[in-house]
CSV table of C-alpha atoms in Angstrom, one decimal:
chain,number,residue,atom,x,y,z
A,144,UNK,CA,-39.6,-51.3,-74.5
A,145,UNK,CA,-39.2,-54.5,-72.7
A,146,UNK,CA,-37.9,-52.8,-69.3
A,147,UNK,CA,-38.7,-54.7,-66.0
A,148,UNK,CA,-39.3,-52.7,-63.3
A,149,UNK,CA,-40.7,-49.2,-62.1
A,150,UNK,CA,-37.6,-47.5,-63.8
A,151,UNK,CA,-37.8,-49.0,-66.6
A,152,UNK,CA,-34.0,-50.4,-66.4
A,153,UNK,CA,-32.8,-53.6,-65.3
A,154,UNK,CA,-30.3,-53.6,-62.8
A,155,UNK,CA,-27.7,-55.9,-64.3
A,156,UNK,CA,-27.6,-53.4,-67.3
A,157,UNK,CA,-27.4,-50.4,-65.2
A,158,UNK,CA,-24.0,-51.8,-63.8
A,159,UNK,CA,-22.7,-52.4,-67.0
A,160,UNK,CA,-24.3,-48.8,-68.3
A,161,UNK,CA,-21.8,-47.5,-65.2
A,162,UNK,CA,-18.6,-49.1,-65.1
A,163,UNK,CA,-17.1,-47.3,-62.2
A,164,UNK,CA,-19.5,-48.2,-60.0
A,165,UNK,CA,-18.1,-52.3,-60.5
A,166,UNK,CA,-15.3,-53.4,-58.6
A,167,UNK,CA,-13.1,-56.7,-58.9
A,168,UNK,CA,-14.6,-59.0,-56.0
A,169,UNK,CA,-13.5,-62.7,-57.5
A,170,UNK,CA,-10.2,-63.9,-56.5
A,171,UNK,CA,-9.2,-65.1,-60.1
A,172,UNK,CA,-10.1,-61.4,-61.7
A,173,UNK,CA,-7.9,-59.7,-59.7
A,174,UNK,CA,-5.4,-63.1,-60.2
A,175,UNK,CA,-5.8,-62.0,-64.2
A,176,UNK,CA,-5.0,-58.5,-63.6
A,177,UNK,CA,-2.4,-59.1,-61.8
A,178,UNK,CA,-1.2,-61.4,-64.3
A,179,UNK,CA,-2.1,-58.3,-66.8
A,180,UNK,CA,-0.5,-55.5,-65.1
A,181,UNK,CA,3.2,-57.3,-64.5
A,182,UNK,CA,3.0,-58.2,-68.2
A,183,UNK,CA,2.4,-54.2,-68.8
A,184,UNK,CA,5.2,-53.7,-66.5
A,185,UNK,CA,7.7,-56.0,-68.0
A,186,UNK,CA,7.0,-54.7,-71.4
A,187,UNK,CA,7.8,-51.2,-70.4
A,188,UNK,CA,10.9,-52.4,-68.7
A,189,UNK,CA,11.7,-54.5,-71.9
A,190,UNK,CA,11.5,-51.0,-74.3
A,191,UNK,CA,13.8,-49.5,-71.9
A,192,UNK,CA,16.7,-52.0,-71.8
A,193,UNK,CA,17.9,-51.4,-75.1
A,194,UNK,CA,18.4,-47.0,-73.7
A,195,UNK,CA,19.9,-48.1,-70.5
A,196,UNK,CA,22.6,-50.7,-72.4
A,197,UNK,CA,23.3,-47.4,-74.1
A,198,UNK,CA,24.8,-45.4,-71.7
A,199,UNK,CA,25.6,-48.4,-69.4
A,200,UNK,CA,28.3,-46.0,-67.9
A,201,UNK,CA,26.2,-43.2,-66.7
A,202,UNK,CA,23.5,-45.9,-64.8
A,203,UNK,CA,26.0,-48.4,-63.7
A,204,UNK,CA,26.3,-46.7,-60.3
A,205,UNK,CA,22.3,-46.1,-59.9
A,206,UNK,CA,21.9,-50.1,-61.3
A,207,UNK,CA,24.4,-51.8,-59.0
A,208,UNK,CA,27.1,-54.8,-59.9
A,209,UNK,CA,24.7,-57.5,-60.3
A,210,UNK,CA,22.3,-55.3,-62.9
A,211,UNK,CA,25.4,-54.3,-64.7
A,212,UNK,CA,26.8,-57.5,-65.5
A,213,UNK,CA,23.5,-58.8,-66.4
A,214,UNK,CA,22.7,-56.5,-69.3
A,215,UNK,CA,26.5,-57.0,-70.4
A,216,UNK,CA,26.1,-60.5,-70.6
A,217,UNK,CA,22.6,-59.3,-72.7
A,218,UNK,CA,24.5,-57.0,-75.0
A,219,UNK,CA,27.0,-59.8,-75.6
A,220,UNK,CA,24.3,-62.0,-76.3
A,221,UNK,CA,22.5,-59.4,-78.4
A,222,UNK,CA,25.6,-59.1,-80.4
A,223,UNK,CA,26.2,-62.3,-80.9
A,224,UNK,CA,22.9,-63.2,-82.0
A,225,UNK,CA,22.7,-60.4,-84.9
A,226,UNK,CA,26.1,-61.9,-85.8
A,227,UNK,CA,24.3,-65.5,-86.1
A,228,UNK,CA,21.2,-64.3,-88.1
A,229,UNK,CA,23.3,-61.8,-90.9
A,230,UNK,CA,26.0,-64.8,-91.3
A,231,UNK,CA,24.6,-68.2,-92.1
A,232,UNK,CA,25.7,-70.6,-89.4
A,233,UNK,CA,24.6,-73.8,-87.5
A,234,UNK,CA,21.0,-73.6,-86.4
A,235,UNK,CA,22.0,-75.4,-83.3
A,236,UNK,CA,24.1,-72.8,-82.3
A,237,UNK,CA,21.7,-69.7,-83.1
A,238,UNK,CA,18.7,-72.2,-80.7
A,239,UNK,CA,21.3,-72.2,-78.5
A,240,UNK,CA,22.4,-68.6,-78.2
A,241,UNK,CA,18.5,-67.3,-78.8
A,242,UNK,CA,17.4,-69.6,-75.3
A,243,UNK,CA,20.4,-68.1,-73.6
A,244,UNK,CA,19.1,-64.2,-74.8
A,245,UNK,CA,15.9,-65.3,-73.5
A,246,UNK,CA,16.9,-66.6,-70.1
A,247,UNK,CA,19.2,-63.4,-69.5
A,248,UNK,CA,15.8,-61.3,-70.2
A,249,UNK,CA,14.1,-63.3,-68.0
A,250,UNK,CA,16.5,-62.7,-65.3
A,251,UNK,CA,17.3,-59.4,-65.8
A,252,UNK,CA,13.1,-58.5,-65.6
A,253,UNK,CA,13.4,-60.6,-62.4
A,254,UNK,CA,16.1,-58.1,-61.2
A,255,UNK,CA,14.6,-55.2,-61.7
A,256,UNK,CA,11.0,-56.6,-60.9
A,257,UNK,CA,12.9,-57.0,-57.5
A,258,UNK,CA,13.7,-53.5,-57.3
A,259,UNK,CA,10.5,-51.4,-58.2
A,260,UNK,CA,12.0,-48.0,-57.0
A,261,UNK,CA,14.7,-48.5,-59.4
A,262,UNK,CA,12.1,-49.2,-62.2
A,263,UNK,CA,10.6,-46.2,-61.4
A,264,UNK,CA,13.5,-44.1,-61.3
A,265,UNK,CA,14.3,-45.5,-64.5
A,266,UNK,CA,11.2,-44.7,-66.2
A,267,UNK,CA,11.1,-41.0,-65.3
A,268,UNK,CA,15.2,-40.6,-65.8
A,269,UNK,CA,15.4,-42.5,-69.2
A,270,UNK,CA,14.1,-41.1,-72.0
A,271,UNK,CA,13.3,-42.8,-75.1
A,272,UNK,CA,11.8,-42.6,-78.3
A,273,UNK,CA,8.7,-43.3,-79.5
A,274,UNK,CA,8.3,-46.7,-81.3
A,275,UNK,CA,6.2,-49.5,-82.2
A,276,UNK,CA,7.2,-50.6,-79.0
A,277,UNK,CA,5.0,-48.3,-77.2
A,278,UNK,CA,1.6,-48.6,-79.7
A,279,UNK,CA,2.3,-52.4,-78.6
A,280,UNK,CA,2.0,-51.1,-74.8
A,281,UNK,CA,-0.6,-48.5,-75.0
A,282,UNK,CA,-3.1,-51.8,-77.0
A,283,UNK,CA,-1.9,-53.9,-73.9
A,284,UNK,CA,-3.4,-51.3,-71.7
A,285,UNK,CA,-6.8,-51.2,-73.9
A,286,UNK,CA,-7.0,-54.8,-74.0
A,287,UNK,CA,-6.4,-55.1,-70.1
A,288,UNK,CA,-9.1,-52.5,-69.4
A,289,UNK,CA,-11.2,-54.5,-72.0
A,290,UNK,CA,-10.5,-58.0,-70.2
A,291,UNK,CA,-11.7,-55.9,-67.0
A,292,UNK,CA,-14.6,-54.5,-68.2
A,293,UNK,CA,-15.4,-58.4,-69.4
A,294,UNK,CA,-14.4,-60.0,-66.7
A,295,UNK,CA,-16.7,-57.8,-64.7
A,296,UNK,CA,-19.6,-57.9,-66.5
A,297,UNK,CA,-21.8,-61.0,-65.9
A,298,UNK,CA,-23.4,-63.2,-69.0
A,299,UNK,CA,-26.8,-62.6,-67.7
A,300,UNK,CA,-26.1,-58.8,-67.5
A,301,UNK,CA,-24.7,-58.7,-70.7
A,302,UNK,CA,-27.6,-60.2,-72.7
A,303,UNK,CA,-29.5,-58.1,-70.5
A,304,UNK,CA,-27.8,-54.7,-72.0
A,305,UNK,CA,-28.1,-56.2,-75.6
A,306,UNK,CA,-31.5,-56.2,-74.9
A,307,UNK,CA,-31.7,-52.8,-73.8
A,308,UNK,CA,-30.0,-51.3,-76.6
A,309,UNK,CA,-31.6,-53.3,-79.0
A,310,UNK,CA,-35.4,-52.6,-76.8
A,311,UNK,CA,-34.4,-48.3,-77.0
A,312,UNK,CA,-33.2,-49.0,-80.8
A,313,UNK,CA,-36.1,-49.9,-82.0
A,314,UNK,CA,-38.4,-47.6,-80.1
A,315,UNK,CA,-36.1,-44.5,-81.4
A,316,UNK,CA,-36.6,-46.5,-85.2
A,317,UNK,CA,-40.3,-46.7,-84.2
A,318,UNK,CA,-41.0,-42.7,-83.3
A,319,UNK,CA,-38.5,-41.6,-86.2
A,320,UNK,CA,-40.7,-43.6,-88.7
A,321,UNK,CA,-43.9,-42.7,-87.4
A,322,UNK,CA,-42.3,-38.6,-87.0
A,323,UNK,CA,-41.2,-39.1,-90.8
A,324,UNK,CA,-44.4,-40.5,-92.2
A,325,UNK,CA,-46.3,-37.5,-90.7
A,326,UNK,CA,-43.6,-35.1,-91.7
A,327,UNK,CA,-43.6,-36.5,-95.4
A,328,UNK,CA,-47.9,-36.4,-95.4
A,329,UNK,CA,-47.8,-33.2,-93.7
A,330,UNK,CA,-45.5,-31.6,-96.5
A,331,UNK,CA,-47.5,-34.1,-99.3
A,332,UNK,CA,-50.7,-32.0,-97.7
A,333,UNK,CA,-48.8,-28.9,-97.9
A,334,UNK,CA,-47.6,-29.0,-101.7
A,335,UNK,CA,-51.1,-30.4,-102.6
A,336,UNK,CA,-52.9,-27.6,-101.1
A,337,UNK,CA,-50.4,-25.5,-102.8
A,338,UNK,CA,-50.7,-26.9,-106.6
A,339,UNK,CA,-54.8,-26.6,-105.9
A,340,UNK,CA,-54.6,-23.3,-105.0
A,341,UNK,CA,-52.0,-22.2,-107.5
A,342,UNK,CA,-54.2,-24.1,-110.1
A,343,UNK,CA,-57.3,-22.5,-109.3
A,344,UNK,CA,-55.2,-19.0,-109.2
A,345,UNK,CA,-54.3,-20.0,-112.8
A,346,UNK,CA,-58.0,-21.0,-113.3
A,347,UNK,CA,-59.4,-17.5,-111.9
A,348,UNK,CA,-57.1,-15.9,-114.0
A,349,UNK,CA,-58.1,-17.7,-117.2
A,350,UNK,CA,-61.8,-16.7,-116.2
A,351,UNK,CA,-60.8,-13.2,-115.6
A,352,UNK,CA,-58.9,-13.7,-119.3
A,353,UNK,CA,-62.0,-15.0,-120.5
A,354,UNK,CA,-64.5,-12.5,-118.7
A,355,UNK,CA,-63.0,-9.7,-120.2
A,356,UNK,CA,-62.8,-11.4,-123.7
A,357,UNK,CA,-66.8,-11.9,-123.2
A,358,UNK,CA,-68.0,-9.1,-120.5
A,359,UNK,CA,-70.7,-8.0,-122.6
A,360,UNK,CA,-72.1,-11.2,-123.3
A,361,UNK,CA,-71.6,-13.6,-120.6
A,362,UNK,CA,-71.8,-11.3,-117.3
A,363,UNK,CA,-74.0,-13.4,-115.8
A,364,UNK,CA,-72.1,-16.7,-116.8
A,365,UNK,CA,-69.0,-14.8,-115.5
A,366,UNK,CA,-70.5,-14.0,-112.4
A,367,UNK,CA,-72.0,-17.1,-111.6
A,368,UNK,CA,-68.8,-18.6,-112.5
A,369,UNK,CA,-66.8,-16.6,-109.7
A,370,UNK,CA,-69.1,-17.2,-106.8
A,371,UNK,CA,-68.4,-21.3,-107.7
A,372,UNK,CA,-64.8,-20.5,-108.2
A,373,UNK,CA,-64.8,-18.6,-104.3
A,374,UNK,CA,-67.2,-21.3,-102.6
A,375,UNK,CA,-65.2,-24.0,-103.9
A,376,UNK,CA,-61.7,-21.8,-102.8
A,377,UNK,CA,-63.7,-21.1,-99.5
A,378,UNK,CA,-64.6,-25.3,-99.5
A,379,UNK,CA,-61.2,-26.1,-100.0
A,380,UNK,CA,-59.5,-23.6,-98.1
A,381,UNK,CA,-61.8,-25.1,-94.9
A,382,UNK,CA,-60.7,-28.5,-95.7
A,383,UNK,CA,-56.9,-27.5,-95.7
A,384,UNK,CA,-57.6,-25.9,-92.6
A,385,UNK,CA,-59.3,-28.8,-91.1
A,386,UNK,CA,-56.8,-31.1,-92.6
A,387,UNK,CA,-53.7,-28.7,-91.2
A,388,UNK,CA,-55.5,-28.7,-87.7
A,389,UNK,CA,-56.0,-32.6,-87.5
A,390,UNK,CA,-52.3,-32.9,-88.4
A,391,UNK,CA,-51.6,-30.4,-85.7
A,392,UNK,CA,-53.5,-32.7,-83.3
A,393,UNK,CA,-51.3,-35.7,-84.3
A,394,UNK,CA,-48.1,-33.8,-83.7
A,395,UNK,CA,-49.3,-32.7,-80.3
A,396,UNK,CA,-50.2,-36.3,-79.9
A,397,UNK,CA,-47.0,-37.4,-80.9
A,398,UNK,CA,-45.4,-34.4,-78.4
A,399,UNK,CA,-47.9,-35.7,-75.4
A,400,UNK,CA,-46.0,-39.5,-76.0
A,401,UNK,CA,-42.3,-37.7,-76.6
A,402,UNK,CA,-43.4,-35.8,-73.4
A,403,UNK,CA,-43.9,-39.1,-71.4
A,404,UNK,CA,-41.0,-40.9,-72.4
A,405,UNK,CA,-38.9,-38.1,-71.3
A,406,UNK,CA,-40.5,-38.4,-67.9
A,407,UNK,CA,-40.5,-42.1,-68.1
A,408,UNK,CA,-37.0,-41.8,-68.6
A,409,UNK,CA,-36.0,-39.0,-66.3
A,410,UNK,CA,-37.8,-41.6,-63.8
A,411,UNK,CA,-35.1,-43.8,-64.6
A,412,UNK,CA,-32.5,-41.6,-64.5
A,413,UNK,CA,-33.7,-40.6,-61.1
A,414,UNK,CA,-33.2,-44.1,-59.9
A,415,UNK,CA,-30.1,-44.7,-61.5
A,416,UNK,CA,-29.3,-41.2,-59.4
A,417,UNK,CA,-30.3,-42.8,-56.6
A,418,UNK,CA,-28.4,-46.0,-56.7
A,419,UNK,CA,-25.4,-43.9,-57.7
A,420,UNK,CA,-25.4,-42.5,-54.5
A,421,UNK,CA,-26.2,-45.6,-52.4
A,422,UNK,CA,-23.2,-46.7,-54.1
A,423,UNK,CA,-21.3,-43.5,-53.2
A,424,UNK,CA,-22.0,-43.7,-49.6
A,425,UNK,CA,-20.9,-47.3,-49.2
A,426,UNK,CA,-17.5,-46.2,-51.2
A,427,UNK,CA,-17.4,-43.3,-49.2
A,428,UNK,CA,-17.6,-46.0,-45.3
A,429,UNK,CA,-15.2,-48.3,-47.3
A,430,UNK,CA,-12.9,-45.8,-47.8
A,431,UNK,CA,-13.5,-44.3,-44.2
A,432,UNK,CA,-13.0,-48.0,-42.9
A,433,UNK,CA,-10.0,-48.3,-44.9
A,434,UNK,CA,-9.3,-44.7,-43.6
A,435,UNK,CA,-9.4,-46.6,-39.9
A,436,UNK,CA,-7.6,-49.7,-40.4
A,437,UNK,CA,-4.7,-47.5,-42.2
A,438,UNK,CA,-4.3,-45.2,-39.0
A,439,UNK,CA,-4.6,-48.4,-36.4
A,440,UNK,CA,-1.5,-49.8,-38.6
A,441,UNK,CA,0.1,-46.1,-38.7
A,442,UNK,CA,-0.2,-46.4,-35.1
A,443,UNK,CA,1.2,-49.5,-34.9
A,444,UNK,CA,4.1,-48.9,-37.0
A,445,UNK,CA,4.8,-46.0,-35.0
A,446,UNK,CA,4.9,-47.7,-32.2
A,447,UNK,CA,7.5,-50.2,-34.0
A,448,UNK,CA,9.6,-47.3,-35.2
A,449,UNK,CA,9.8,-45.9,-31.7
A,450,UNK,CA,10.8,-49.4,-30.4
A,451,UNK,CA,13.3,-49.9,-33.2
A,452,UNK,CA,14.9,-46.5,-33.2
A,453,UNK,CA,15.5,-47.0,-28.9
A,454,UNK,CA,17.2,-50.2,-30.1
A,455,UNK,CA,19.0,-48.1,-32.4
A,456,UNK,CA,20.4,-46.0,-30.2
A,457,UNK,CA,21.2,-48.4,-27.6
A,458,UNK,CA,23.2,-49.8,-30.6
A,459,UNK,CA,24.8,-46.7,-31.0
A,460,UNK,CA,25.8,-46.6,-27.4
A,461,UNK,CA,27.2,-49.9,-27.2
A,462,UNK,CA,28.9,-49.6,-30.6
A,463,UNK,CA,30.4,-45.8,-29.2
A,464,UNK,CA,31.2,-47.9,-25.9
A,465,UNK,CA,32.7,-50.5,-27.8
A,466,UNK,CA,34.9,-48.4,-29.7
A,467,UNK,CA,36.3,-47.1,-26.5
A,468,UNK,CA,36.6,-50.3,-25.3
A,469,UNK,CA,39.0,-50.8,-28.6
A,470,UNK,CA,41.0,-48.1,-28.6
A,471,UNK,CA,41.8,-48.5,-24.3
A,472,UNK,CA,42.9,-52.4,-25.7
A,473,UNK,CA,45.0,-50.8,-28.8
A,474,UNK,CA,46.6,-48.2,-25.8
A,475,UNK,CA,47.1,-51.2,-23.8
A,476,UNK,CA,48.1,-53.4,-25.9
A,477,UNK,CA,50.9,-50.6,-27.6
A,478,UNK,CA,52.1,-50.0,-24.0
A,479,UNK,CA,52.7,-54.0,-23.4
A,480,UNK,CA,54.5,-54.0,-26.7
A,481,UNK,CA,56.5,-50.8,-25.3
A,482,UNK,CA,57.2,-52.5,-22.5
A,483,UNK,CA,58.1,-55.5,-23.8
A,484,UNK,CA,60.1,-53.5,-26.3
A,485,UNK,CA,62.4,-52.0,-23.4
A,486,UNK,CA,62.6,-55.3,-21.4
A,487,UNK,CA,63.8,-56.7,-24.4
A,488,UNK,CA,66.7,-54.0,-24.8
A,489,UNK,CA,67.1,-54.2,-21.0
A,490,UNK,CA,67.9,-57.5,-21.5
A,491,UNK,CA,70.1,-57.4,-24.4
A,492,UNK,CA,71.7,-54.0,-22.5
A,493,UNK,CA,71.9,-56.4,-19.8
A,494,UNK,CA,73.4,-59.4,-22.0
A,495,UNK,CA,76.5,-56.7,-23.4
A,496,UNK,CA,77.0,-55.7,-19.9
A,497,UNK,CA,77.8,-59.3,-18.6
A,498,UNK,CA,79.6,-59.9,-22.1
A,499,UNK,CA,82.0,-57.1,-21.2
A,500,UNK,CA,82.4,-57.6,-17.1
A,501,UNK,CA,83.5,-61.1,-18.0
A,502,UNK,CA,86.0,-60.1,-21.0
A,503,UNK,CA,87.5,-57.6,-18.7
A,504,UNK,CA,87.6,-59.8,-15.8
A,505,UNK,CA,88.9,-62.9,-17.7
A,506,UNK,CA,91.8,-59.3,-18.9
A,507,UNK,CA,92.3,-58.7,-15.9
A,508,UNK,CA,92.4,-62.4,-14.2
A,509,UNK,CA,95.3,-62.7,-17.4
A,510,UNK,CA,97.2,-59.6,-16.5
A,511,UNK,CA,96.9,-60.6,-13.0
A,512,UNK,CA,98.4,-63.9,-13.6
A,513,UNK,CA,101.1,-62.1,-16.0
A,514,UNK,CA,102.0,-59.6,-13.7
A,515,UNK,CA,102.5,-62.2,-10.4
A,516,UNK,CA,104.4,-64.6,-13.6
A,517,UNK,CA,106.8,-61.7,-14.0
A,518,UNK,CA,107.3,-60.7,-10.1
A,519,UNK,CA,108.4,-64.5,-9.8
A,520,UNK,CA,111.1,-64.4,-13.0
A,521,UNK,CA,112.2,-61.1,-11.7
A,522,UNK,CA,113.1,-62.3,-7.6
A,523,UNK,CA,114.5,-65.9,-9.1
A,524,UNK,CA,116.6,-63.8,-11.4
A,525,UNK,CA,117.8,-61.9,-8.2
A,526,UNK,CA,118.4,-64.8,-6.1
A,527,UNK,CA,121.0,-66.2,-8.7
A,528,UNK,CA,123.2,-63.2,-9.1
A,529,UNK,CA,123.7,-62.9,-5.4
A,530,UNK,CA,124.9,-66.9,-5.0
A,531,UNK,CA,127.4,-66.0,-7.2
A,532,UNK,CA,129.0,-63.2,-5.8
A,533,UNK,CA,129.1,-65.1,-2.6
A,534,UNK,CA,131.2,-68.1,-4.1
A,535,UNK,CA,133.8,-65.4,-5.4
A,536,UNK,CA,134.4,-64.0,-2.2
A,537,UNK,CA,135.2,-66.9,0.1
């Protein structure tokens, strides 16, 4: 195993062996994912327009005017364009109304990319069906933890991990070949010793056929025959057993070296332990740091909130002052127009009061003159009547 090192693992693969422990650091990763994650968002928001057109009545309020009319305008377009591809038509026409679709999409993701609450109210309150739509989405996902994963692994590190995988590939190919072999000689030994001894059980019994068949005349052969047959069963039983122990040897052999590389390896994992905990700790003072810097800001928004909501209510009191203020200048304003009102009558009372003292004094002035007119006729008429008596009597 080409492993640098005491552990036996190269710290570039070790990384990529633990992907939690990496963390985008470069400005243009996290520009990517963020690239990555609005796409994500924008397809979800995309497999929802087509529910929310739906029942365009029941979100209208929770959407707002401008929302409303902008999917409208989408559905009109939508229409339109299904009528433009099932009829043929000018191609001109169906450019023209696809580029307006696609600028309406655009703006109404800009809308509610605007609003994220509503998105999210959206997603949890609409409920759609499952559709190609969403395998697209969910492969989106998997090829923007992929692109992560990528983007955070390092060429060097990753030629390092081949390496490693290939290194502990062919040292498992290596002990499984050599384990095989002396499994496969062990068994050959096995089944070898077996057919000797069964053959020489078949032999035995042959010469036990064959004794009994010639007991009277070849005793001694017989005899001498057996004690061959048993030295060379107790010769060959010995070298079975010294054959079966020198295998044994090898096996424990083999165990001793599978024994080390589990230490060798439990070495490494011990290491890797160890790192993971370094790395532990310095998530666990980031997160206290961030921890810090969120309660300075709490405090500091606190502070803003108390300063903002004694603004408030100084707004309050001048807006509560203020309508006092307007509804003394409504009172005042109603009494001037009262006023103004009876000074006006006044006036006009005022007016029909002259307008009658002068008809009745220009009356009056006429029966005046009428009534001094007839006193005059009257005493002329009485001064004539007496001349004329007088003028009789002399």
């Amino acid at each position: 195993m080409a492993t640098p090192g005491r552990a036996g693992i190269p710290l570039g693969v070790m990384k990529v062996l633990d992907p939690r422990q990496l963390k985008p650091d470069i400005t243009e990763t996290e520009r990517i994912l963020t690239v990555l994650d609005e796409t994500i968002i924008k397809l979800e928001i995309t497999r929802l327009i087509p529910r929310v057109i739906g029942s365009l009545e029941r979100y209208a309020r929770m959407l707002g005017p401008e929302i409303t009319s902008s999917l409208l305008e989408h559905q009109k377009l939508s229409v339109e364009i299904q009528q433009l591809l099932t009829s043929p038509g000018d191609e001109d026409s169906k450019r023209s109304v696809e580029q307006h679709l696609k600028c309406s999409l655009r703006n109404i993701l800009r809308l509610f990319l605007a609003n994220p609450l509503l998105y999210h109210g959206l997603k949890y309150k609409v409920r759609v069906r499952e559709s190609p739509a969403d395998v697209f989405i969910k492969a989106f996902m998997e090829f923007r933890d992929f692109t992560l994963e990528r983007l955070l692994t390092s060429p060097d590190e990753e030629k390092e991990k081949i390496q490693f995988m290939k290194d502990i590939s062919l040292q498992v190919e290596k002990n499984t070949e050599t384990i095989s072999a002396l499994q496969e000689e062990l068994a050959a030994v096995i089944q070898t010793r077996d057919e000797e001894l069964n053959r020489k059980d078949k032999m035995i019994e042959n010469l036990k056929t064959s004794m009994e068949d010639l007991a009277k005349d070849c005793k001694a052969e017989i005899q001498h025959i057996m004690e061959e047959g048993e030295n060379q069963q107790k010769e060959d039983e010995e070298a079975s057993k010294y054959r079966c122990a020198r295998l044994k040897q090898e096996v424990q052999l083999l165990g001793t070296r599978f024994n080390a590389l589990v230490l060798e390896h439990r070495a490494s994992e011990l290491v890797l332990r160890k790192e993971k905990c370094k790395a532990e700790r310095e998530i666990q003072e980031w997160v206290q740091k961030y921890d810090t810097d969120m309660t300075e800001k709490q405090a500091t928004y606190d502070k803003l909130q108390a300063a903002y909501n004694d603004e408030k209510d100084q707004l309050s009191l001048l807006m509560e002052k203020h309508a006092l203020l307007l509804q003394e200048y409504t009172e005042i304003e109603e009494e001037r127009r009262m006023l103004k009102e009876k000074e006006e009558e006044a006036a006009r009372l005022e007016a029909r009061r002259n307008d009658a003292a002068t008809c009745i004094q220009a009356f009056w002035k006429g029966y005046l003159v009428r009534s001094i007119y007839k006193s005059k006729l009257k005493k002329g008429k009485g001064k004539g009547k007496g001349r004329g008596k007088g003028k009789g009597k002399k």
